[in-house]
Amino acid sequence: MRRLVPFVLVPILLVPAAPVAAHKAPNGPTATGYGGAVASVDPTATAVGLQVLRDGGNAVDAAVAVAATLGVTEPFSAGIGGGGFFVYYDAKSGRVSTLDGRETAPQSMTSTAFVNPATGQPYAFQEARVSGLSAGVPGTLATWDTALQRWGTRSLSRSLRPAADVARRGFTVDATFNQQVTDNQAAFAQFSSTSALFLPGGAAPAVGSTLRNPDLAATYDLVARRGIGAFYGGEVGRDIVTTVQQPPRAASPALPWQYEIRPGGMTIADLRAYEVRRPAPTHVRYRGYDVYGMATPSSGGSTVGEALNILERSDLSALGRTQALHRYLEASALAFADRNRYVGDYTARRVLDELLTDGFAAERACQIDPAHALAKPVLPGVPDGQYTGCATATGGAAPDLGQSTTNLTVADKWGNVVEYTLTIEQIGGNGIVVPGRGFLLNNELTDFNFTPTQGTAEDPNLPGPGKRPRSSMAPTIVLQHGRPFLALGSPGGSTIITTVLQILVNRLDLGMTLPQALAAPRATQRNTAAVTAEPSFVASPEGTALAGLGHTYTPMAEIGAATAIEFLGHGKLLACAEPVRRGSGSAGTVR
Ligand code: GLU
């Protein structure tokens, strides 16, 4: 996150200017008020969104402007080189809709694309990641365009303007930005375009320095003038294809890289064929609330939903924190086993819906032993409509990881709500800036499983032509009596699912306020031998008690970087971002 970013909204200037002084204090992580709200990881982006709302834009207009700004200030987590999932509550109709802007594999992709033909072994993760091979056809610009056309009140061109202005004028580099470059220095150094933008003078931009991205400003301006066709088939698209097919390698990289840099097979036809999908949201009832999430290719909605259904079999609020968290961990593991077995881009909707039935949840919940943690990995269940016992399937399971991505939450004065998670997959994506265009490409295709993970059963997440890799992104909108109660989401790879789930349990079952629910120590059980947990969770009294039940821990410094808005009634909004994680986020209300 950028902190203390000097910024005001001004018309586009044609010459680069120094960043201007803030006209008001940056927003902190929590805000209560009226007239609309924005929560994101970044104060500049939140300020842009609030200004759009003040100027009469709606939640969709603001969300696109926030996302475009994050593409500038959070270029390693988001941007037009990536994809994401957009969930929208429309106040007029009372309906929740979703947009699937996930990156898509090119037609040339095969099921063994991530297996080295020379050795028959899957590529090392970094070898697969830092390549043209890992880049999917980006969906982000098409998502913005579709969202604005369906529900917005402003043009894409107008919505890109504040972000283009930030890119042109520059923003102040903070410690998180500096660290993210430092962590990627060797990968970035391999590419002339990436080094030129993010390694000025051969090192990460200094904390406190101003970073300008005139190429990205020009790309936004070009799309503003010509529409997204400039990207999906036009000159930007051609540059993407060239970058993927012939990664722009530095002549003599300042740092070594131990892997071969492999080209990808994306073509201009793949870009032209890109489509935003509009799947029906997933839906479960949980303790009287209606919880809406993202359907395939994300596993976010179905996995959060299944775990909630399992948890609803017991009254968590009456059990005490340790038992509630025990069940949270076990429900997560069970739901992840099912996700890994059944959920991928081509999962039939009836299978996804079956995973979300109460009958299936009952069959899964009955496996939880209050006195002992289950041995992990647990086996997947059998969502066959016949639920009489504690049936399990056979075969293995595989977790996956990631830490990039960003999330934003917006509400407007009319009651519309946007929950939007967008990503370029790893922090720094595939490491390759499209030369002259100012944005990084994604490595989203490494979200496919490189080799089959389900034993003799079919793996739903192997690569394929035109296929979208399974995601864990879980933008979630919760309604109460048909009106928004809570909207939330987070980055964090597969920990996204448990972060969203844990915040819901904290807020709905454990009596925490929303800021407490976000701040609470996190733990994630994705059907692995040990629970991955923040040190503060491990050290808590519940952490100790859970160890007594047989849970073991792998510590992780930070899990997730959530944003959320709670609707307090009578138009009052509580907007929340992280108080500490990822350098803290930024929430604000219009009034
Ligand atoms: N690529 C991941 C997914 O779609 C998100 C990456 C992350 O949040 O770190 O699930």
XYZ file of C-alpha atoms and ligand atoms in Angstrom:
601
model
C 0.000 0.000 0.000
C 1.087 3.526 -0.602
C 0.957 5.642 2.512
C 0.805 9.381 2.820
C 0.412 9.789 -0.881
C 0.241 13.400 -1.935
C -2.694 13.563 -4.265
C -5.557 15.687 -5.465
C -7.873 15.119 -8.362
C -7.077 17.542 -11.152
C -7.734 17.504 -14.873
C -5.232 15.648 -17.029
C -2.094 17.667 -17.559
C -0.170 17.150 -20.735
C 3.196 17.621 -19.110
C 4.444 15.613 -16.158
C 4.120 17.600 -12.979
C 5.368 17.023 -9.493
C 2.937 15.165 -7.250
C 0.857 17.761 -5.511
C 0.226 18.203 -1.805
C -2.664 16.343 -0.231
C -5.726 18.489 0.218
C -6.827 16.355 3.103
C -5.463 13.710 5.374
C -5.259 10.205 3.922
C -7.998 7.872 5.080
C -7.190 5.431 7.860
C -8.290 1.817 7.967
C -11.744 2.391 9.446
C -14.403 4.989 8.678
C -18.047 5.438 9.625
C -20.388 7.747 7.792
C -22.953 8.310 5.097
C -23.343 8.950 1.396
C -21.167 6.097 0.128
C -17.926 4.428 1.142
C -14.737 2.990 -0.286
C -12.260 0.557 1.233
C -9.069 -0.483 -0.542
C -5.444 -1.164 0.326
C -4.309 2.225 -0.892
C -5.147 5.795 0.194
C -4.753 7.260 -3.284
C -7.140 4.725 -4.767
C -9.633 5.198 -1.936
C -9.452 8.978 -2.388
C -10.140 8.597 -6.108
C -13.170 6.425 -5.396
C -14.581 8.815 -2.812
C -14.179 11.707 -5.248
C -16.104 9.818 -7.925
C -18.906 9.206 -5.411
C -18.893 12.866 -4.330
C -19.117 13.903 -7.969
C -22.293 11.855 -8.367
C -20.850 8.623 -9.729
C -22.279 5.345 -8.526
C -20.538 2.394 -6.862
C -19.600 0.826 -10.193
C -18.103 4.058 -11.538
C -16.125 4.440 -8.333
C -15.011 0.804 -8.253
C -13.591 1.032 -11.776
C -11.793 4.277 -10.952
C -10.380 2.717 -7.765
C -9.260 -0.403 -9.616
C -7.619 1.627 -12.389
C -5.755 3.637 -9.754
C -4.629 0.455 -7.997
C -3.203 -0.541 -11.379
C -0.874 2.430 -10.959
C -0.070 2.419 -7.259
C -0.350 -1.359 -6.690
C 1.079 -2.517 -10.018
C 2.407 -5.761 -8.563
C -1.026 -6.911 -7.384
C -3.445 -5.525 -9.937
C -3.697 -3.974 -13.328
C -4.889 -4.306 -16.887
C -2.434 -7.146 -17.453
C -4.506 -9.342 -15.130
C -8.019 -10.443 -14.257
C -10.531 -10.637 -11.453
C -14.069 -11.178 -10.221
C -16.618 -8.425 -9.761
C -19.711 -8.908 -7.585
C -22.462 -6.302 -7.723
C -25.585 -5.706 -5.653
C -28.082 -3.582 -7.509
C -30.258 -1.579 -5.134
C -33.097 -1.090 -7.588
C -33.635 -4.741 -8.417
C -32.287 -6.149 -5.149
C -30.228 -8.624 -7.208
C -26.651 -9.767 -6.901
C -24.809 -10.286 -10.197
C -21.241 -11.280 -10.966
C -18.688 -10.739 -13.698
C -16.000 -13.314 -14.383
C -13.029 -11.430 -15.792
C -10.612 -14.274 -15.247
C -7.573 -14.647 -17.467
C -7.959 -17.296 -20.119
C -5.508 -19.797 -21.550
C -4.632 -19.325 -25.215
C -5.936 -21.851 -27.732
C -2.451 -23.305 -27.944
C -2.424 -24.425 -24.297
C -2.227 -28.146 -23.618
C -2.804 -30.145 -20.446
C 0.951 -30.679 -20.158
C 1.956 -27.074 -20.814
C 3.741 -26.858 -17.454
C 5.596 -30.132 -17.825
C 9.110 -29.889 -19.215
C 9.114 -32.027 -22.363
C 12.828 -32.677 -21.911
C 12.491 -34.200 -18.446
C 8.833 -35.141 -18.099
C 8.852 -33.221 -14.799
C 6.738 -30.167 -13.994
C 8.613 -26.886 -14.157
C 9.806 -25.332 -10.916
C 7.231 -22.726 -9.908
C 9.486 -19.736 -10.671
C 10.396 -21.186 -14.048
C 6.726 -21.535 -14.920
C 5.874 -18.136 -13.474
C 8.533 -15.909 -15.042
C 7.685 -16.719 -18.625
C 5.368 -15.951 -21.488
C 3.796 -19.344 -20.896
C 2.140 -18.324 -17.638
C 0.326 -15.271 -19.015
C -3.377 -15.695 -19.603
C -5.400 -13.368 -21.808
C -6.137 -10.486 -19.418
C -9.743 -9.830 -18.426
C -9.513 -6.690 -16.342
C -10.196 -3.988 -18.929
C -13.079 -5.976 -20.366
C -14.469 -6.343 -16.847
C -14.374 -2.602 -16.255
C -15.989 -1.932 -19.606
C -18.735 -4.497 -19.051
C -19.448 -3.318 -15.503
C -19.739 0.307 -16.612
C -21.941 -0.545 -19.562
C -24.289 -2.674 -17.505
C -24.505 -0.758 -14.282
C -22.350 2.364 -14.397
C -23.279 5.942 -15.188
C -19.913 7.000 -16.608
C -17.839 6.063 -19.613
C -14.696 3.992 -19.357
C -12.806 6.951 -20.715
C -13.910 9.174 -17.841
C -13.327 6.425 -15.301
C -9.708 5.970 -16.405
C -8.881 9.660 -16.148
C -8.003 9.965 -12.437
C -5.773 6.893 -12.661
C -4.028 8.184 -15.773
C -3.427 11.385 -13.883
C -1.863 9.557 -10.938
C 0.338 7.592 -13.345
C 1.477 10.762 -15.093
C 2.061 12.890 -12.028
C 3.484 10.105 -9.934
C 2.946 8.751 -6.456
C 5.143 8.340 -3.446
C 6.857 4.977 -3.062
C 6.291 3.417 0.346
C 7.962 0.542 2.169
C 5.545 -2.094 0.815
C 6.158 -1.056 -2.782
C 9.903 -0.977 -2.219
C 9.797 -4.434 -0.626
C 7.719 -5.904 -3.427
C 10.278 -4.753 -5.977
C 13.154 -5.971 -3.846
C 11.526 -9.405 -3.551
C 11.235 -9.521 -7.345
C 14.532 -7.910 -8.220
C 16.146 -10.918 -9.892
C 13.063 -11.657 -11.999
C 12.514 -8.007 -12.941
C 16.188 -7.619 -13.881
C 15.781 -10.208 -16.656
C 13.587 -7.894 -18.702
C 14.630 -4.562 -20.160
C 11.097 -3.157 -19.917
C 10.585 -4.162 -16.290
C 14.013 -2.949 -15.170
C 13.475 0.407 -16.862
C 10.201 0.978 -15.006
C 10.724 -0.628 -11.613
C 14.506 -0.782 -11.153
C 15.563 2.780 -11.890
C 19.340 2.934 -11.470
C 19.375 -0.832 -10.980
C 17.583 -0.944 -7.620
C 14.081 -0.740 -6.177
C 12.764 2.838 -6.078
C 13.635 4.390 -2.726
C 10.961 4.796 -0.083
C 9.711 8.371 -0.317
C 10.697 8.827 -3.956
C 8.129 9.640 -6.637
C 7.402 6.994 -9.234
C 5.840 8.085 -12.504
C 4.500 5.718 -15.116
C 3.920 7.818 -18.259
C 3.640 4.685 -20.409
C 0.685 3.452 -18.366
C -0.863 6.927 -18.451
C -0.560 6.841 -22.249
C -2.066 3.334 -22.374
C -5.034 4.462 -20.271
C -5.389 7.538 -22.520
C -5.284 5.382 -25.635
C -7.978 3.054 -24.296
C -9.975 6.112 -23.217
C -9.873 7.418 -26.798
C -10.278 4.195 -28.736
C -12.071 1.845 -26.378
C -10.979 -1.590 -25.242
C -10.506 -2.702 -28.849
C -7.090 -1.026 -28.649
C -6.244 -3.734 -26.135
C -8.290 -6.699 -27.356
C -6.834 -6.889 -30.834
C -5.406 -3.418 -31.417
C -1.938 -2.021 -30.903
C -1.698 -2.748 -27.180
C -2.859 -6.287 -27.893
C -0.176 -6.717 -30.535
C 2.433 -5.582 -28.037
C 1.116 -8.080 -25.474
C 1.390 -10.901 -27.995
C 4.940 -9.921 -28.937
C 5.865 -9.740 -25.251
C 4.438 -13.182 -24.542
C 5.963 -14.800 -27.618
C 9.345 -13.058 -27.303
C 9.856 -11.901 -23.734
C 11.927 -8.678 -23.820
C 15.088 -10.013 -22.231
C 17.674 -7.611 -20.896
C 20.943 -7.773 -22.835
C 23.012 -8.267 -19.697
C 20.808 -8.668 -16.614
C 22.255 -7.163 -13.440
C 21.268 -10.284 -11.500
C 21.401 -13.959 -12.449
C 18.304 -16.062 -13.078
C 18.663 -19.782 -12.864
C 15.766 -20.724 -15.108
C 15.116 -20.705 -18.778
C 12.644 -17.982 -19.789
C 10.035 -19.707 -21.854
C 7.815 -18.040 -24.419
C 4.048 -18.460 -24.511
C 1.683 -19.089 -27.383
C -0.874 -16.282 -26.947
C -2.030 -14.816 -30.256
C -3.994 -11.768 -31.278
C -6.907 -14.109 -31.996
C -6.860 -15.167 -28.324
C -7.141 -11.517 -27.296
C -9.927 -10.849 -29.780
C -11.848 -13.856 -28.480
C -11.767 -12.755 -24.828
C -15.172 -12.640 -23.177
C -16.350 -11.509 -19.782
C -18.719 -14.156 -18.458
C -21.694 -13.464 -16.260
C -22.317 -16.542 -14.132
C -25.079 -16.568 -11.551
C -23.586 -15.994 -8.099
C -23.262 -18.842 -5.635
C -25.738 -18.585 -2.785
C -26.109 -20.112 0.649
C -28.248 -19.218 3.628
C -26.256 -18.872 6.815
C -27.976 -18.135 10.108
C -30.646 -16.119 8.358
C -28.272 -14.226 6.076
C -28.013 -14.700 2.323
C -24.374 -15.105 1.313
C -23.574 -14.487 -2.365
C -20.223 -15.336 -3.904
C -18.314 -16.067 -7.067
C -18.982 -19.196 -9.081
C -16.476 -21.040 -11.286
C -13.820 -20.574 -12.421
C -13.425 -19.296 -8.897
C -13.755 -21.776 -6.108
C -14.299 -18.855 -3.725
C -18.095 -18.880 -3.596
C -18.525 -22.632 -3.461
C -15.797 -23.270 -0.895
C -16.804 -20.449 1.459
C -20.430 -21.516 0.995
C -19.808 -25.203 1.661
C -17.782 -24.412 4.770
C -20.551 -22.129 6.054
C -23.099 -24.885 5.493
C -20.918 -27.290 7.468
C -20.477 -24.734 10.256
C -24.183 -24.052 10.416
C -24.696 -27.588 11.701
C -23.492 -26.384 15.103
C -24.201 -23.270 17.111
C -20.748 -21.710 17.099
C -21.713 -18.814 19.316
C -22.654 -21.232 22.095
C -19.567 -23.415 21.794
C -16.873 -21.023 22.918
C -14.032 -19.706 20.796
C -11.799 -22.750 20.795
C -14.517 -25.128 19.602
C -15.770 -22.542 17.120
C -12.275 -22.158 15.658
C -11.750 -25.935 15.712
C -14.860 -26.336 13.583
C -13.817 -23.447 11.361
C -10.497 -25.201 10.656
C -12.103 -28.592 10.083
C -14.891 -27.222 7.884
C -12.252 -25.437 5.796
C -10.233 -28.619 5.332
C -13.316 -30.601 4.312
C -14.473 -27.914 1.899
C -10.985 -27.662 0.383
C -10.889 -31.406 -0.241
C -14.124 -31.055 -2.195
C -12.913 -27.968 -4.010
C -9.748 -29.708 -5.106
C -11.685 -32.711 -6.353
C -14.664 -31.098 -8.010
C -14.142 -27.425 -8.805
C -12.571 -26.106 -11.992
C -13.556 -24.010 -14.959
C -15.725 -26.709 -16.487
C -17.488 -27.926 -13.358
C -21.152 -28.394 -14.193
C -23.380 -25.952 -12.364
C -25.420 -28.786 -10.909
C -22.249 -30.175 -9.281
C -21.403 -26.760 -7.860
C -24.957 -26.405 -6.573
C -24.852 -29.906 -5.108
C -21.711 -28.989 -3.162
C -23.797 -26.221 -1.611
C -26.693 -28.365 -0.434
C -27.434 -28.877 3.247
C -27.542 -32.641 2.702
C -23.980 -32.684 1.468
C -22.911 -30.377 4.309
C -24.486 -32.755 6.830
C -22.521 -35.666 5.394
C -19.318 -33.643 5.637
C -20.007 -32.099 9.049
C -20.556 -35.492 10.658
C -16.851 -36.234 10.203
C -15.792 -33.476 12.573
C -14.702 -34.777 15.962
C -14.991 -32.138 18.690
C -12.177 -33.799 20.632
C -9.560 -34.314 17.903
C -8.344 -32.670 14.734
C -8.914 -34.922 11.702
C -5.819 -36.362 10.063
C -5.089 -34.272 6.975
C -5.438 -34.377 4.098
C -9.069 -35.442 4.490
C -10.706 -37.161 1.544
C -13.290 -35.415 -0.590
C -16.957 -36.230 -0.125
C -19.387 -37.530 -2.708
C -21.908 -34.892 -3.801
C -24.300 -37.427 -5.308
C -27.570 -36.359 -3.737
C -27.633 -39.468 -1.474
C -26.757 -38.300 1.997
C -27.145 -40.925 4.650
C -23.800 -41.287 6.367
C -20.276 -39.945 6.498
C -19.224 -40.983 2.988
C -15.885 -40.021 1.521
C -14.375 -40.529 -1.896
C -10.867 -41.824 -2.502
C -7.774 -40.128 -3.852
C -5.414 -37.326 -3.009
C -5.588 -33.608 -2.553
C -3.258 -30.720 -3.244
C -3.176 -27.252 -1.742
C -1.989 -24.202 -3.617
C -0.573 -20.909 -2.538
C -0.171 -17.319 -3.605
C 0.015 -13.949 -1.934
C -0.681 -11.289 -4.497
C -3.905 -9.641 -5.585
C -5.931 -6.784 -4.191
C -9.494 -6.281 -3.063
C -11.817 -3.303 -2.931
C -15.283 -2.609 -1.581
C -17.509 0.287 -2.633
C -21.033 1.380 -1.695
C -22.920 4.388 -2.986
C -25.691 6.578 -1.640
C -28.301 4.692 -3.644
C -27.430 1.450 -1.914
C -25.516 -0.224 -4.759
C -22.528 -2.275 -3.662
C -19.411 -3.553 -5.450
C -17.090 -6.215 -4.112
C -14.178 -6.678 -6.489
C -11.031 -8.794 -6.245
C -8.437 -8.346 -8.975
C -5.025 -9.807 -9.488
C -2.032 -10.523 -11.659
C -1.491 -13.712 -9.535
C 1.933 -13.557 -7.845
C 3.165 -10.239 -6.514
C 4.809 -8.941 -9.673
C 2.805 -11.227 -11.991
C 5.038 -12.938 -14.536
C 7.641 -10.201 -14.060
C 7.323 -8.860 -17.604
C 6.238 -5.290 -18.328
C 4.811 -4.902 -21.822
C 7.396 -2.571 -23.405
C 6.132 0.964 -23.825
C 2.784 0.190 -22.154
C 3.621 0.453 -18.458
C 1.915 -2.649 -17.051
C 2.961 -6.113 -15.954
C 1.498 -9.272 -17.385
C -0.115 -11.864 -15.155
C 1.111 -15.368 -14.434
C -2.432 -16.551 -13.755
C -2.053 -19.754 -15.764
C 0.166 -21.130 -12.997
C -3.105 -21.398 -11.026
C -3.743 -24.499 -13.107
C -2.405 -27.686 -11.583
C 0.793 -28.554 -13.428
C 0.130 -32.300 -13.136
C -2.937 -34.300 -12.010
C -3.531 -34.018 -8.244
C -6.503 -36.329 -7.722
C -5.008 -39.794 -8.058
C -7.145 -41.890 -10.351
C -9.970 -39.345 -10.302
C -10.134 -36.565 -12.843
C -8.425 -33.310 -11.909
C -10.786 -30.414 -12.687
C -7.978 -27.863 -12.847
C -5.541 -29.048 -15.499
C -4.602 -26.563 -18.232
C -6.498 -26.581 -21.492
C -7.121 -24.387 -24.536
C -9.433 -21.463 -23.783
C -9.787 -22.660 -20.200
C -9.675 -20.427 -17.135
C -7.539 -21.502 -14.185
C -9.353 -22.173 -10.926
C -9.247 -19.213 -8.589
C -9.754 -18.786 -4.881
C -10.905 -15.208 -5.089
C -14.005 -14.788 -2.979
C -15.647 -11.383 -3.311
C -18.708 -11.854 -1.112
C -21.895 -9.876 -0.506
C -24.117 -10.774 2.447
C -27.756 -9.694 2.521
C -30.115 -9.606 5.464
C -33.829 -9.474 4.624
C -32.822 -8.711 1.047
C -30.726 -5.649 1.909
C -26.934 -5.426 2.058
C -25.493 -6.314 5.446
C -21.835 -6.903 4.661
C -19.511 -6.939 1.651
C -15.999 -8.318 1.923
C -13.059 -9.875 0.129
C -9.310 -10.345 0.335
C -6.175 -11.286 -1.593
C -4.009 -14.193 -0.509
C -4.197 -17.046 -3.018
C -6.067 -20.001 -1.576
C -6.000 -18.353 1.871
C -8.551 -15.888 0.455
C -11.241 -18.479 1.056
C -10.418 -18.978 4.708
C -9.818 -15.272 5.334
C -13.308 -14.457 4.076
C -14.733 -17.398 6.020
C -12.933 -16.457 9.215
C -14.087 -12.838 9.017
C -17.671 -14.046 8.520
C -17.414 -16.381 11.514
C -15.811 -13.646 13.620
C -18.521 -11.169 12.713
C -21.633 -13.373 12.520
C -20.887 -15.970 15.213
C -18.227 -14.755 17.590
C -19.688 -11.357 18.403
C -16.848 -9.265 16.995
C -17.339 -5.881 15.403
C -16.232 -5.640 11.785
C -12.912 -3.907 12.607
C -12.243 -6.607 15.222
C -13.215 -9.328 12.765
C -10.637 -8.027 10.276
C -7.911 -7.418 12.829
C -8.223 -10.781 14.601
C -5.287 -13.211 14.188
C -5.790 -15.509 11.193
C -5.301 -19.199 10.619
C -5.947 -21.171 7.471
C -6.543 -24.908 7.094
C -6.605 -25.846 3.407
C -6.513 -29.586 3.922
C -2.808 -29.675 4.712
C -1.064 -31.514 7.534
C -0.486 -28.303 9.497
C -2.606 -25.185 9.931
C -0.900 -22.132 8.438
C -1.291 -19.434 11.058
C -0.139 -15.968 11.986
C 2.196 -15.978 14.999
C -0.410 -14.080 17.042
C -2.914 -16.878 16.377
C -0.465 -19.588 17.400
C 0.352 -17.708 20.608
C -3.285 -16.966 21.529
C -5.086 -19.001 24.218
C -7.245 -20.542 21.472
C -4.111 -21.370 19.485
C -2.762 -23.285 22.443
C -6.076 -25.011 23.099
C -6.344 -26.004 19.428
C -2.862 -27.510 19.574
C -4.257 -29.608 22.440
C -6.853 -30.956 19.998
C -4.073 -32.022 17.643
C -3.761 -29.034 15.305
C -0.178 -28.240 14.372
C 1.068 -24.980 12.888
C 3.184 -23.611 10.097
C 3.673 -19.937 10.940
C 3.079 -17.278 8.301
C 3.754 -13.622 9.048
C 0.536 -12.310 7.490
C -2.532 -13.872 5.931
C -4.713 -11.771 3.613
C -5.388 -8.061 3.242
C -9.152 -7.737 3.471
C -11.486 -4.851 2.843
C -15.137 -4.719 3.832
C -18.161 -2.515 4.336
C -20.929 -3.135 6.853
C -24.326 -1.561 6.378
C -25.448 -0.308 9.744
C -28.954 0.741 8.748
C -30.505 4.110 7.863
C -27.736 4.682 5.306
C -24.931 4.458 7.837
C -21.811 2.690 6.580
C -18.811 1.183 8.320
C -15.896 0.849 5.900
C -12.908 -1.229 6.955
C -9.478 -2.101 5.675
C -6.602 -3.826 7.415
C -5.239 -1.945 10.421
C -1.787 -3.555 10.144
C -1.389 -6.213 7.432
C 0.359 -5.139 4.204
C 1.193 -1.813 5.775
C -2.524 -1.102 6.520
C -5.309 -0.105 4.165
C -7.527 2.887 3.613
C -11.259 3.279 4.178
C -13.391 6.376 3.825
C -16.975 7.543 3.611
C -18.379 10.392 1.545
C -19.774 12.204 4.613
N -4.245 -16.192 -8.396
C -4.925 -16.361 -7.157
C -6.341 -16.793 -7.358
O -6.948 -16.439 -8.296
C -4.906 -15.140 -6.355
C -3.525 -14.797 -5.992
C -3.412 -14.164 -4.687
O -4.341 -13.649 -4.122
O -2.301 -14.158 -4.226
O -6.852 -17.473 -6.551
